[in-house]
JSON list of C-alpha atoms in Angstrom, two decimals:
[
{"chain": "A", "resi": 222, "resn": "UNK", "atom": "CA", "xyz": [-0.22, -34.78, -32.25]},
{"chain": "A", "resi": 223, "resn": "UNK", "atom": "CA", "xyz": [-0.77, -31.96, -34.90]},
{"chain": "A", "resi": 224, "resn": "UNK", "atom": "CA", "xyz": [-4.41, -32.69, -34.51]},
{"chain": "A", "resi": 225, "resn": "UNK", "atom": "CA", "xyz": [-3.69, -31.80, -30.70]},
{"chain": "A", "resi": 226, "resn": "UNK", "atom": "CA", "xyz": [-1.85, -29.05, -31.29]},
{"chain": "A", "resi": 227, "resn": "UNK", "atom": "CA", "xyz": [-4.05, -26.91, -33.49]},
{"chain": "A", "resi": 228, "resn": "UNK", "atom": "CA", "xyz": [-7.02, -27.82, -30.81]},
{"chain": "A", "resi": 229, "resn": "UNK", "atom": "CA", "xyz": [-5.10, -26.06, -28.40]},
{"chain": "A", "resi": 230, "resn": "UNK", "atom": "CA", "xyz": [-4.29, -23.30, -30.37]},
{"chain": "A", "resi": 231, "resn": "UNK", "atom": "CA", "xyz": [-8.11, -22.42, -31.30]},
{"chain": "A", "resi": 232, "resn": "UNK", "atom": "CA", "xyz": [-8.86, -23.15, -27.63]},
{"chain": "A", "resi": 233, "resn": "UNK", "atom": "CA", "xyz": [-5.97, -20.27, -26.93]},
{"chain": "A", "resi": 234, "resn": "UNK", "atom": "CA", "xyz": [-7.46, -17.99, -29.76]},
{"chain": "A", "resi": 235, "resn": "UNK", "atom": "CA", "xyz": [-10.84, -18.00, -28.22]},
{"chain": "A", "resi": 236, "resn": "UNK", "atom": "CA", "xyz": [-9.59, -17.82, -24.75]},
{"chain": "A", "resi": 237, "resn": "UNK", "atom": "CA", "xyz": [-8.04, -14.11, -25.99]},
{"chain": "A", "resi": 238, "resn": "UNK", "atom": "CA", "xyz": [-10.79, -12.86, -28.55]},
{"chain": "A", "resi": 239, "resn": "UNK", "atom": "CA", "xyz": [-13.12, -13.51, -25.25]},
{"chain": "A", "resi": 240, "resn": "UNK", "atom": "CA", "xyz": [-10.91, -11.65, -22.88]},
{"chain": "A", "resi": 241, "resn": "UNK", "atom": "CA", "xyz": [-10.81, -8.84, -25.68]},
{"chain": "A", "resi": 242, "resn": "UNK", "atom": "CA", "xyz": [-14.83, -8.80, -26.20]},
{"chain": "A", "resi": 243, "resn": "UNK", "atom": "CA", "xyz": [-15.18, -8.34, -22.12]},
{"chain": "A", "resi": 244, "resn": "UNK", "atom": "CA", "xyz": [-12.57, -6.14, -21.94]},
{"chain": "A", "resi": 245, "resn": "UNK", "atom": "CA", "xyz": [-14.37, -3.98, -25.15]},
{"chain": "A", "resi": 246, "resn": "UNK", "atom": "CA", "xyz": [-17.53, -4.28, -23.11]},
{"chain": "A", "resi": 247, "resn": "UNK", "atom": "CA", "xyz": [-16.14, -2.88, -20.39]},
{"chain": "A", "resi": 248, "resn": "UNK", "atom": "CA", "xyz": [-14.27, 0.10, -22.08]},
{"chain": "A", "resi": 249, "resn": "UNK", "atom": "CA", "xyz": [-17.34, 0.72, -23.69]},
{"chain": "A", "resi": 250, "resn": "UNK", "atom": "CA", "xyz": [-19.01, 1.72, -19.84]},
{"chain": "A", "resi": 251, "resn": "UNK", "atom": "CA", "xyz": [-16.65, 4.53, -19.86]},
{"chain": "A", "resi": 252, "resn": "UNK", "atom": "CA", "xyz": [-18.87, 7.54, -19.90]},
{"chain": "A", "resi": 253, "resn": "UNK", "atom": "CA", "xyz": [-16.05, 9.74, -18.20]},
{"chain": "A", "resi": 254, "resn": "UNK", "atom": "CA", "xyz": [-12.20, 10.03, -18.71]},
{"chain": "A", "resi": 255, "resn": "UNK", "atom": "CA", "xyz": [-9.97, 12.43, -16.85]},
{"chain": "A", "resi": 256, "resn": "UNK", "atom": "CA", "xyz": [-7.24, 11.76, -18.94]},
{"chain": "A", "resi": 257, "resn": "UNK", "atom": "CA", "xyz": [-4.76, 14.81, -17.61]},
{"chain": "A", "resi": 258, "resn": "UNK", "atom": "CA", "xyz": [-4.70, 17.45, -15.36]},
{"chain": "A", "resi": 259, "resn": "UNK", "atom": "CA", "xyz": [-3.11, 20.58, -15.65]},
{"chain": "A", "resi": 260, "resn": "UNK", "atom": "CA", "xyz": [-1.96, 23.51, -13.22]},
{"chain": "A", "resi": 261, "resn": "UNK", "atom": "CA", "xyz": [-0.53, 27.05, -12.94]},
{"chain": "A", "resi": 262, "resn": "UNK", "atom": "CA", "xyz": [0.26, 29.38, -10.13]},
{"chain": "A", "resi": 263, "resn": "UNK", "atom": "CA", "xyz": [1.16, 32.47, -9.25]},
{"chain": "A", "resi": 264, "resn": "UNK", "atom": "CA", "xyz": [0.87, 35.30, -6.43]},
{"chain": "A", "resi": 265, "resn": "UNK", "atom": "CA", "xyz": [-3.14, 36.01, -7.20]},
{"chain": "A", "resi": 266, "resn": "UNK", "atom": "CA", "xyz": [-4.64, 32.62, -8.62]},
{"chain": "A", "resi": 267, "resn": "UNK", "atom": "CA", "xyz": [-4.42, 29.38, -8.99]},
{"chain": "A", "resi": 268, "resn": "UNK", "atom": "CA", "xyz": [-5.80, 27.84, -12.01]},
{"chain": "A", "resi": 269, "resn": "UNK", "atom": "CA", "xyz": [-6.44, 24.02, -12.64]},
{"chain": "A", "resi": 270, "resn": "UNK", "atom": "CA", "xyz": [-8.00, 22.38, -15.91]},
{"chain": "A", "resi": 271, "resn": "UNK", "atom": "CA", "xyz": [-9.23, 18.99, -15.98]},
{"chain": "A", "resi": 272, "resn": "UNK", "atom": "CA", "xyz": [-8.90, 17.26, -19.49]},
{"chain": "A", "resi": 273, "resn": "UNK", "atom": "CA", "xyz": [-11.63, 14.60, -20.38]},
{"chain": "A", "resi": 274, "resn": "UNK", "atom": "CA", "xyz": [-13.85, 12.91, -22.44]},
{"chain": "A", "resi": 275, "resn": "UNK", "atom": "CA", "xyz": [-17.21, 12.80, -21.33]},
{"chain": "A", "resi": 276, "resn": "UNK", "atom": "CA", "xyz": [-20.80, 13.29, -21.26]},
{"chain": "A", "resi": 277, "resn": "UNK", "atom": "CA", "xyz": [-21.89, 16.75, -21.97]},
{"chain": "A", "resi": 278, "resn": "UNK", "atom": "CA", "xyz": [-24.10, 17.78, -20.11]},
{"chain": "A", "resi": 279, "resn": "UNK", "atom": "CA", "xyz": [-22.49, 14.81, -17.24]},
{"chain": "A", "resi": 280, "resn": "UNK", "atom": "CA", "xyz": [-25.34, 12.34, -15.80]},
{"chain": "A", "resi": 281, "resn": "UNK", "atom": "CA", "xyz": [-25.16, 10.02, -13.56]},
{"chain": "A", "resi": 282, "resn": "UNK", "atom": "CA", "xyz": [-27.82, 7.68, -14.53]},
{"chain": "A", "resi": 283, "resn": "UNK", "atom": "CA", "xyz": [-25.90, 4.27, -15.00]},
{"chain": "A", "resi": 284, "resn": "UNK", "atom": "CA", "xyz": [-26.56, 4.95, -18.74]},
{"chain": "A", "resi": 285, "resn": "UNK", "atom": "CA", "xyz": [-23.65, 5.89, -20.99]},
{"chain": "A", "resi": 286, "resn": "UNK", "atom": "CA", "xyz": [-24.56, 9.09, -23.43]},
{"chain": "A", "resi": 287, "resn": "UNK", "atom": "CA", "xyz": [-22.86, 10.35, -26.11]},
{"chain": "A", "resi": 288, "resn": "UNK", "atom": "CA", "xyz": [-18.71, 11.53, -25.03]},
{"chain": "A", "resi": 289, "resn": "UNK", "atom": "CA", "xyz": [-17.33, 14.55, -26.12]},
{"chain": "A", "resi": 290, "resn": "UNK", "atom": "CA", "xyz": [-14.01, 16.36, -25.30]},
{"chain": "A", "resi": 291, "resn": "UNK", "atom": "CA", "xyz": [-14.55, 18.54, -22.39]},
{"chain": "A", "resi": 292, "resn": "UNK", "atom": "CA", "xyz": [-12.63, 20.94, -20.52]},
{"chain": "A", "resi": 293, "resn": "UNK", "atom": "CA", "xyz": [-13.28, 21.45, -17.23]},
{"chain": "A", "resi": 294, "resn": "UNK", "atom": "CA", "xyz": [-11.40, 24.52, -15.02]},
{"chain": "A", "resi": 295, "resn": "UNK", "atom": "CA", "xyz": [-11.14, 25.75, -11.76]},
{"chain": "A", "resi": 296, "resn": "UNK", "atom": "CA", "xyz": [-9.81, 29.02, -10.78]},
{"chain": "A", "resi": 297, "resn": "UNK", "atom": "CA", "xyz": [-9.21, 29.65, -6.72]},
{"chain": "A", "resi": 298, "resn": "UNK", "atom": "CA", "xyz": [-8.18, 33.50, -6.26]},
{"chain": "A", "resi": 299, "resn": "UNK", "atom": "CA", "xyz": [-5.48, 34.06, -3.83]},
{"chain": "A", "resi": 300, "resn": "UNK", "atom": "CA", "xyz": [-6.98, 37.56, -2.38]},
{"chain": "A", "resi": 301, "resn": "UNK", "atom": "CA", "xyz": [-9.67, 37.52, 0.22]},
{"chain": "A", "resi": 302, "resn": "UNK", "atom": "CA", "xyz": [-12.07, 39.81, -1.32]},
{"chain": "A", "resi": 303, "resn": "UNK", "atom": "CA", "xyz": [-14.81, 37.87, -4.35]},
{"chain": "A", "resi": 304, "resn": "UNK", "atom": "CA", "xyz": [-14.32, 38.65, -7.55]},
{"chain": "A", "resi": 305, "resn": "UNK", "atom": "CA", "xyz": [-16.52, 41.82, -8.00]},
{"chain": "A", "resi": 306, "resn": "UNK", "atom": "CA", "xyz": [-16.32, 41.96, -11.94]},
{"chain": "A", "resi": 307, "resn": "UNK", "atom": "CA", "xyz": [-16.43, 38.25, -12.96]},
{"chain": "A", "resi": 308, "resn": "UNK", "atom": "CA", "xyz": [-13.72, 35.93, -14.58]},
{"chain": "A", "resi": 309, "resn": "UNK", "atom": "CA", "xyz": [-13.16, 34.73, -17.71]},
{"chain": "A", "resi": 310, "resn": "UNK", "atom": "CA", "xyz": [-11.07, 32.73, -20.06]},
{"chain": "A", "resi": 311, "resn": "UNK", "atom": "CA", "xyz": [-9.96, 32.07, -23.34]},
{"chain": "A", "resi": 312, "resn": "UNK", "atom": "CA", "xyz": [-8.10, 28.94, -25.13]},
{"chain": "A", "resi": 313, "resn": "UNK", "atom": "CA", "xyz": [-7.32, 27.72, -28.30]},
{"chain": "A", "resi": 314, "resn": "UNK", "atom": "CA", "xyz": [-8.13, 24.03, -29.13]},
{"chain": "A", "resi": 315, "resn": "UNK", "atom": "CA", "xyz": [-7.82, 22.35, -32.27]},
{"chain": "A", "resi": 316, "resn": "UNK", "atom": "CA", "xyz": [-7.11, 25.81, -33.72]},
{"chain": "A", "resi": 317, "resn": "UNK", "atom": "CA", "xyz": [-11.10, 26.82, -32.65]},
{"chain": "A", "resi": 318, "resn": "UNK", "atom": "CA", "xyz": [-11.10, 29.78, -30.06]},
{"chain": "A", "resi": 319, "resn": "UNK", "atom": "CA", "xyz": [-13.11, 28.81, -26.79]},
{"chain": "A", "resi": 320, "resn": "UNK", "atom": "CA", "xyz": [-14.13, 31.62, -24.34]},
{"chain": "A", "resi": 321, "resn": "UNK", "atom": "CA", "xyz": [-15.62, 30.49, -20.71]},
{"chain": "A", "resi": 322, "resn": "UNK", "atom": "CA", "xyz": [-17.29, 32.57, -18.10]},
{"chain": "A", "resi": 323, "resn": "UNK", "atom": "CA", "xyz": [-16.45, 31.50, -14.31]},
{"chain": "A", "resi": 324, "resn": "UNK", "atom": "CA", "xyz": [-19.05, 30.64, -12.27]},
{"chain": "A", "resi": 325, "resn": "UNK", "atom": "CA", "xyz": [-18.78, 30.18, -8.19]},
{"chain": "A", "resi": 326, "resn": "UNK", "atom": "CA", "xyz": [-19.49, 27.81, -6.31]},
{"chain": "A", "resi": 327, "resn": "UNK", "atom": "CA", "xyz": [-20.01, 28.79, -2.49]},
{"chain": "A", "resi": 328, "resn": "UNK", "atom": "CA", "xyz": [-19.72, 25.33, -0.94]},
{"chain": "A", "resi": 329, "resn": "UNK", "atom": "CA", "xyz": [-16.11, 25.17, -2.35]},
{"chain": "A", "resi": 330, "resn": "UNK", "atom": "CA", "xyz": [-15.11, 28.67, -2.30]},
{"chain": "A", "resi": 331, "resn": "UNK", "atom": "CA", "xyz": [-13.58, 28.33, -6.20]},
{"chain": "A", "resi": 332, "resn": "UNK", "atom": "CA", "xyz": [-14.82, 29.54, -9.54]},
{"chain": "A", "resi": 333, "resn": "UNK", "atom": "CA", "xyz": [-15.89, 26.85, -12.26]},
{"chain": "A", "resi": 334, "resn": "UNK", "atom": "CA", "xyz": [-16.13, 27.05, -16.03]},
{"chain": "A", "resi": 335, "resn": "UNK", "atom": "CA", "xyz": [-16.44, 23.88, -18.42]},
{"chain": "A", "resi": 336, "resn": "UNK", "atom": "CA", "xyz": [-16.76, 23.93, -21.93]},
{"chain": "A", "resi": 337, "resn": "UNK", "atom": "CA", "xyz": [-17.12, 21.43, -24.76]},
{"chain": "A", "resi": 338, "resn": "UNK", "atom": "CA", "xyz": [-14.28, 21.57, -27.33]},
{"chain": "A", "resi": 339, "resn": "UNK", "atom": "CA", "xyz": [-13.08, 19.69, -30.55]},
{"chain": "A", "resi": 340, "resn": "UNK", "atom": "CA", "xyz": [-9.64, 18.64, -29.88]},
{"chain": "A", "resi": 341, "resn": "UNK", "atom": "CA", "xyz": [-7.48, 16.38, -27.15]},
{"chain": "A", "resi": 342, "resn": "UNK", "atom": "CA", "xyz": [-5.62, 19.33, -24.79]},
{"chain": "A", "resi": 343, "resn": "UNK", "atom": "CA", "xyz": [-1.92, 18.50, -24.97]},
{"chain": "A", "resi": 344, "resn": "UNK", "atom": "CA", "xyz": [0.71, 18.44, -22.38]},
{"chain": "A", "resi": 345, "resn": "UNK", "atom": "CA", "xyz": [0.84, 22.46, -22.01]},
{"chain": "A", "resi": 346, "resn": "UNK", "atom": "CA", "xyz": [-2.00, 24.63, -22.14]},
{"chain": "A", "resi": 347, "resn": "UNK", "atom": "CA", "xyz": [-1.82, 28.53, -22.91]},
{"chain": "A", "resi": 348, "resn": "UNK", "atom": "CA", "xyz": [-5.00, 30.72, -21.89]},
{"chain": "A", "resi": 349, "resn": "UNK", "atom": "CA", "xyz": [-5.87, 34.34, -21.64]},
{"chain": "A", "resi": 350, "resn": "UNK", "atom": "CA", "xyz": [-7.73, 34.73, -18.00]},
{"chain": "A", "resi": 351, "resn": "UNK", "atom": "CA", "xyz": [-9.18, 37.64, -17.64]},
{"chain": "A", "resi": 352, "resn": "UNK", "atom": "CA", "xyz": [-10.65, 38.47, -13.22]},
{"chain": "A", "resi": 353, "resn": "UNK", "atom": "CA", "xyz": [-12.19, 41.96, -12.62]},
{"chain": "A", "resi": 354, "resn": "UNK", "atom": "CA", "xyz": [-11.59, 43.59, -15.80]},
{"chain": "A", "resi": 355, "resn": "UNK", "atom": "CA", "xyz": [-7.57, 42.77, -15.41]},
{"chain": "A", "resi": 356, "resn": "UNK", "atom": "CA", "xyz": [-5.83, 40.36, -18.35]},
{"chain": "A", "resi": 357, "resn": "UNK", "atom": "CA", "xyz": [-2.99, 37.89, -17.90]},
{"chain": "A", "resi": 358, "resn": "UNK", "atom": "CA", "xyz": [-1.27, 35.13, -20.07]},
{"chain": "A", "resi": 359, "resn": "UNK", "atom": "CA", "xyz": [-1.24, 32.02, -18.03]},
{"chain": "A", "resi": 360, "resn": "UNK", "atom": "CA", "xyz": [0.42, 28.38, -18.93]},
{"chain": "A", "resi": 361, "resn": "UNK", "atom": "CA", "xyz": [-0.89, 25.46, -17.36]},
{"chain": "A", "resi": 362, "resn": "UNK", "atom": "CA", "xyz": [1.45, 22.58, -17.61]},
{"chain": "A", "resi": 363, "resn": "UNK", "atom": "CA", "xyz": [0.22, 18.27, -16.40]},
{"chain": "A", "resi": 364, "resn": "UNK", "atom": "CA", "xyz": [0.38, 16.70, -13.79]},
{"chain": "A", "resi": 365, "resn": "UNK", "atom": "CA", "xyz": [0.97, 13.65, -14.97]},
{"chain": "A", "resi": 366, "resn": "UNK", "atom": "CA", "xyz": [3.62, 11.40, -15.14]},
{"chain": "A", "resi": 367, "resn": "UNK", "atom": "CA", "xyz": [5.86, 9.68, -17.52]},
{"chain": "A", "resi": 368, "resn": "UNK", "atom": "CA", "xyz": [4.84, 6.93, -15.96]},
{"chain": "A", "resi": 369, "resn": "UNK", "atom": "CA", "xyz": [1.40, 6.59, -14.95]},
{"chain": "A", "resi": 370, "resn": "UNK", "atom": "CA", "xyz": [-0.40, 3.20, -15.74]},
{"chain": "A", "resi": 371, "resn": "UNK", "atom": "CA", "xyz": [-3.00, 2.87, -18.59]},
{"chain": "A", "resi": 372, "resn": "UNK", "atom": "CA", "xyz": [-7.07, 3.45, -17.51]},
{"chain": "A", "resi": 373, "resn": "UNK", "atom": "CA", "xyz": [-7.17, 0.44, -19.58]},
{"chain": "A", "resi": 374, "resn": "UNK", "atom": "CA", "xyz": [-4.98, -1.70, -16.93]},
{"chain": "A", "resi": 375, "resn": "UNK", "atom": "CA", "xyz": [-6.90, -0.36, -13.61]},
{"chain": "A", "resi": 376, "resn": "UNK", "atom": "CA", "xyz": [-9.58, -1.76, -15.55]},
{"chain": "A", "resi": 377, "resn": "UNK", "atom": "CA", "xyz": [-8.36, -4.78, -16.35]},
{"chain": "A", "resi": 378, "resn": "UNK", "atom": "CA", "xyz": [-7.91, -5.01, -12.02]},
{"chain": "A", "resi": 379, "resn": "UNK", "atom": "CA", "xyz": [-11.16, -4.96, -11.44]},
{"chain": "A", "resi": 380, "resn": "UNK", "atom": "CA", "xyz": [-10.74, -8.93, -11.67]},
{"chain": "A", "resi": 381, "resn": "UNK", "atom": "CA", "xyz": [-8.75, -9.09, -8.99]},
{"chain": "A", "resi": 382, "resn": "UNK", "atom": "CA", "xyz": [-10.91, -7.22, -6.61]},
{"chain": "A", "resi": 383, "resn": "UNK", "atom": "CA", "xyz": [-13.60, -9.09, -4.04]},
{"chain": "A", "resi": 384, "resn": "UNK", "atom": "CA", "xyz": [-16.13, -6.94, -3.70]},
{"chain": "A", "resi": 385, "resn": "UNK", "atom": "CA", "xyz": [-19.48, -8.16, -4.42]},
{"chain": "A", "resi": 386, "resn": "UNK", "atom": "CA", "xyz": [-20.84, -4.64, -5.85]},
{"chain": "A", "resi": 387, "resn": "UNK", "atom": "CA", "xyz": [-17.65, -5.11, -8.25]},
{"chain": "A", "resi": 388, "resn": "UNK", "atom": "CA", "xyz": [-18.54, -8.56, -8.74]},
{"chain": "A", "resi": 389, "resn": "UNK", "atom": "CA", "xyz": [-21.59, -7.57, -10.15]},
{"chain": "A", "resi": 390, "resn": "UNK", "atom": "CA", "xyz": [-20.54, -5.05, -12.26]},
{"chain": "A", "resi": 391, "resn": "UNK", "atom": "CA", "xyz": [-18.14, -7.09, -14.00]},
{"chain": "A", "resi": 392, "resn": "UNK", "atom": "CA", "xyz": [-21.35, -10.06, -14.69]},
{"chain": "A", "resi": 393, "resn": "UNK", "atom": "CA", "xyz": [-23.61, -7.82, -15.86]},
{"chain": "A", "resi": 394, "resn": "UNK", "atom": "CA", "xyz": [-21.22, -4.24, -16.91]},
{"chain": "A", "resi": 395, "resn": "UNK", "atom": "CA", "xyz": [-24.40, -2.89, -19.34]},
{"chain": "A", "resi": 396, "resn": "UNK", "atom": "CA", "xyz": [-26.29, -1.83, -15.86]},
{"chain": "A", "resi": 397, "resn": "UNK", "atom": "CA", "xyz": [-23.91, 1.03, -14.72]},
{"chain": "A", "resi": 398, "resn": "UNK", "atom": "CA", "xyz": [-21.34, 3.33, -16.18]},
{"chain": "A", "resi": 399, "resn": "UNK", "atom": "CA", "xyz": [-17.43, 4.06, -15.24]},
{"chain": "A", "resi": 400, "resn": "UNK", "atom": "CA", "xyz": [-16.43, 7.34, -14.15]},
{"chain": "A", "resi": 401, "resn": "UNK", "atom": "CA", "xyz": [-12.18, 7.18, -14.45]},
{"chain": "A", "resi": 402, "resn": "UNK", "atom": "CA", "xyz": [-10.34, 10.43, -13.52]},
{"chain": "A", "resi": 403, "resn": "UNK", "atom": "CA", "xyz": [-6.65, 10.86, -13.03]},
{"chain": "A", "resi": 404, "resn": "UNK", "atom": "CA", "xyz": [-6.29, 12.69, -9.82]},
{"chain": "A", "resi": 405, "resn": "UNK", "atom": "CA", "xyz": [-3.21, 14.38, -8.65]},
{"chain": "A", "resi": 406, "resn": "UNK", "atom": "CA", "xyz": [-1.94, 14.99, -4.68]},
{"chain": "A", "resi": 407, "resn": "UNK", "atom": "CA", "xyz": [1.60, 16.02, -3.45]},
{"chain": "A", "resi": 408, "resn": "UNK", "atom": "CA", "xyz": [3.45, 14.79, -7.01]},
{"chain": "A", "resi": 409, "resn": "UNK", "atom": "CA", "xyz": [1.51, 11.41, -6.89]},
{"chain": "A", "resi": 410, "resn": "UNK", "atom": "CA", "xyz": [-0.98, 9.74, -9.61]},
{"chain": "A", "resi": 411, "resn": "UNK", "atom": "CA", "xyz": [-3.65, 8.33, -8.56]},
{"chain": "A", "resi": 412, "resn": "UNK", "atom": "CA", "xyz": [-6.63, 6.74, -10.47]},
{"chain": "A", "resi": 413, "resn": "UNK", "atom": "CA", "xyz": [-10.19, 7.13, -9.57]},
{"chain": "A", "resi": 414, "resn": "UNK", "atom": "CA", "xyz": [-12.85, 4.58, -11.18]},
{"chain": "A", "resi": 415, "resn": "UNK", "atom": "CA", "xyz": [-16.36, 5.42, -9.95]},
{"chain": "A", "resi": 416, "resn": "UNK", "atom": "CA", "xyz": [-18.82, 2.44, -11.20]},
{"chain": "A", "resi": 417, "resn": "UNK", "atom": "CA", "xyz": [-22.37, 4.30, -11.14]},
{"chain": "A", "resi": 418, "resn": "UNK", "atom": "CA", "xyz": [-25.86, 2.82, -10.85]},
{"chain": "A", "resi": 419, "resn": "UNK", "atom": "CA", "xyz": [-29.19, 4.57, -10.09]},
{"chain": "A", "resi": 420, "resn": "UNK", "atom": "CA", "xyz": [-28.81, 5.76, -6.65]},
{"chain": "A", "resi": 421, "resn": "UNK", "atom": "CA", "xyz": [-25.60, 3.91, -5.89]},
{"chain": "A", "resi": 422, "resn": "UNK", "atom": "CA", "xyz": [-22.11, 4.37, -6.96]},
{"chain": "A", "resi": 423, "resn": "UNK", "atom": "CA", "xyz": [-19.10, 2.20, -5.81]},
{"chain": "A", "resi": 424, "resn": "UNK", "atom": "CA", "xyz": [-15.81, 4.42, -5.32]},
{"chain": "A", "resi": 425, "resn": "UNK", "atom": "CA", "xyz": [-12.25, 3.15, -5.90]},
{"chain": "A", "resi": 426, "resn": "UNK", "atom": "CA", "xyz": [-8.72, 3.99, -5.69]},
{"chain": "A", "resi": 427, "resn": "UNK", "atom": "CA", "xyz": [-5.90, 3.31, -6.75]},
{"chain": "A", "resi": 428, "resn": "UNK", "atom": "CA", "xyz": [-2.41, 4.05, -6.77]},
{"chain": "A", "resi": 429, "resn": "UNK", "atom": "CA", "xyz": [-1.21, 5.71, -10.38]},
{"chain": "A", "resi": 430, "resn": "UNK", "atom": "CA", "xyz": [2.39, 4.29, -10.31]},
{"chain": "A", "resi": 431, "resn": "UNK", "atom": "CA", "xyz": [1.70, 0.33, -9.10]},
{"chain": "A", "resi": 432, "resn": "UNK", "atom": "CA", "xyz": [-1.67, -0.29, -9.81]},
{"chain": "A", "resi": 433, "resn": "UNK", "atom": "CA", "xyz": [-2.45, -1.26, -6.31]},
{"chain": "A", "resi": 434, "resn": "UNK", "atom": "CA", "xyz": [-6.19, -0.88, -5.05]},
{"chain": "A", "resi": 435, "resn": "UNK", "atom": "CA", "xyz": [-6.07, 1.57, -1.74]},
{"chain": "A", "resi": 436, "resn": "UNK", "atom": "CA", "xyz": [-9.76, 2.28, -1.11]},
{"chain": "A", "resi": 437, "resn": "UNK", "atom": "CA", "xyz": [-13.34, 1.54, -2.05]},
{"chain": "A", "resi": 438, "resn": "UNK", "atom": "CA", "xyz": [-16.19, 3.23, -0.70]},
{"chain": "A", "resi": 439, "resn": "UNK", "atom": "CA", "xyz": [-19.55, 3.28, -1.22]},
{"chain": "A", "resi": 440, "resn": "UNK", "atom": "CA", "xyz": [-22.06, 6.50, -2.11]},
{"chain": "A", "resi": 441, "resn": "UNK", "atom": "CA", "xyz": [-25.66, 6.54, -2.23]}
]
């Protein structure tokens, strides 16, 4: 009977250190993480930054490169007319200064600036913005929840999904990379997971709170 028992204990054991080297395997796709995303607002702008870990410069290749922390904002103007004299900002991360220049982007009608920085950006997020020669103090506070779910568990539900593309992901994860960004709309979480190949990339959603898979599209 002991003889029994400590066969089904190593058969246990082996059962998790597997689940944990798949799981590690899997992780280590990650090439982007949008692990927070903060906001301010007031009557001229509205200013977003996204907080991640990624690839700097970002590919899409299906090949994971080397991650850094990355900041990544967008600034939307409230006023009709362009800004004339340019936009910039600055923020302190990690106790390093960073200064960004805004740069627009016609198809979405906002200004972009992204900038590699040392540390993790925290909960609250003061910057110095400075449009058309004109200074202001702005704090951006997250978006997300107390209770969000872990990257780590959407992963994890990638099991319980039946699509082939994901399928084939999960048997052979070292051909593509994982694209996860926390995405915010009306006071709801949600979690993106993009799983990107050459040419093809397989788009999913899914609900911040429950875990519950609401879309998956396909991109070529």
């Amino acid at each position: 009977m002991k003889k029994f028992s400590l066969f089904i204990c190593i058969l246990f054991l082996i059962a998790i250190l597997s689940s944990c080297i798949a799981g590690n395997r899997l992780y280590d796709r990650v090439s982007q993480l949008r692990y927070d995303v903060l906001y301010f607002e007031d009557d001229e702008i509205e200013l977003t930054c996204f907080a991640e870990t990624s690839e700097f410069p970002e590919e899409n290749d299906g090949f994971v490169g080397q991650n850094a922390n990355v900041a990544t904002f967008k600034l939307f103007p409230k006023y009709s007319e362009k800004i004339s004299e340019g936009a910039t900002l600055e923020f302190v991360s990690d106790g390093i200064k960073h200064t960004v220049k805004f740069e627009f982007r016609p198809s979405a009608e906002v200004y972009y600036a992204k900038c590699e920085q040392t540390g993790l950006i925290g909960r609250d997020l003061t910057v110095k913005i400075t449009v058309n020669g004109e200074q202001k103090t702005a704090v951006l506070t997250s978006l997300k929840r107390n209770d969000l779910i872990d990257y780590r568990e959407i992963i994890k539900k990638l099991d319980d999904l039946g699509d082939e593309n994901v399928k084939s992901f999960l048997k052979y994860p070292d051909s593509a990379e994982l694209k996860i960004r926390l995405l915010y709309s009306d006071g709801f979480n949600f979690w993106y997971v993009g799983i990107v190949r050459e040419g093809e990339t397989v788009n999913l959603l899914f609900d911040g709170l429950t875990g519950e898979h609401i879309e998956t599209k396909i991109t070529k």
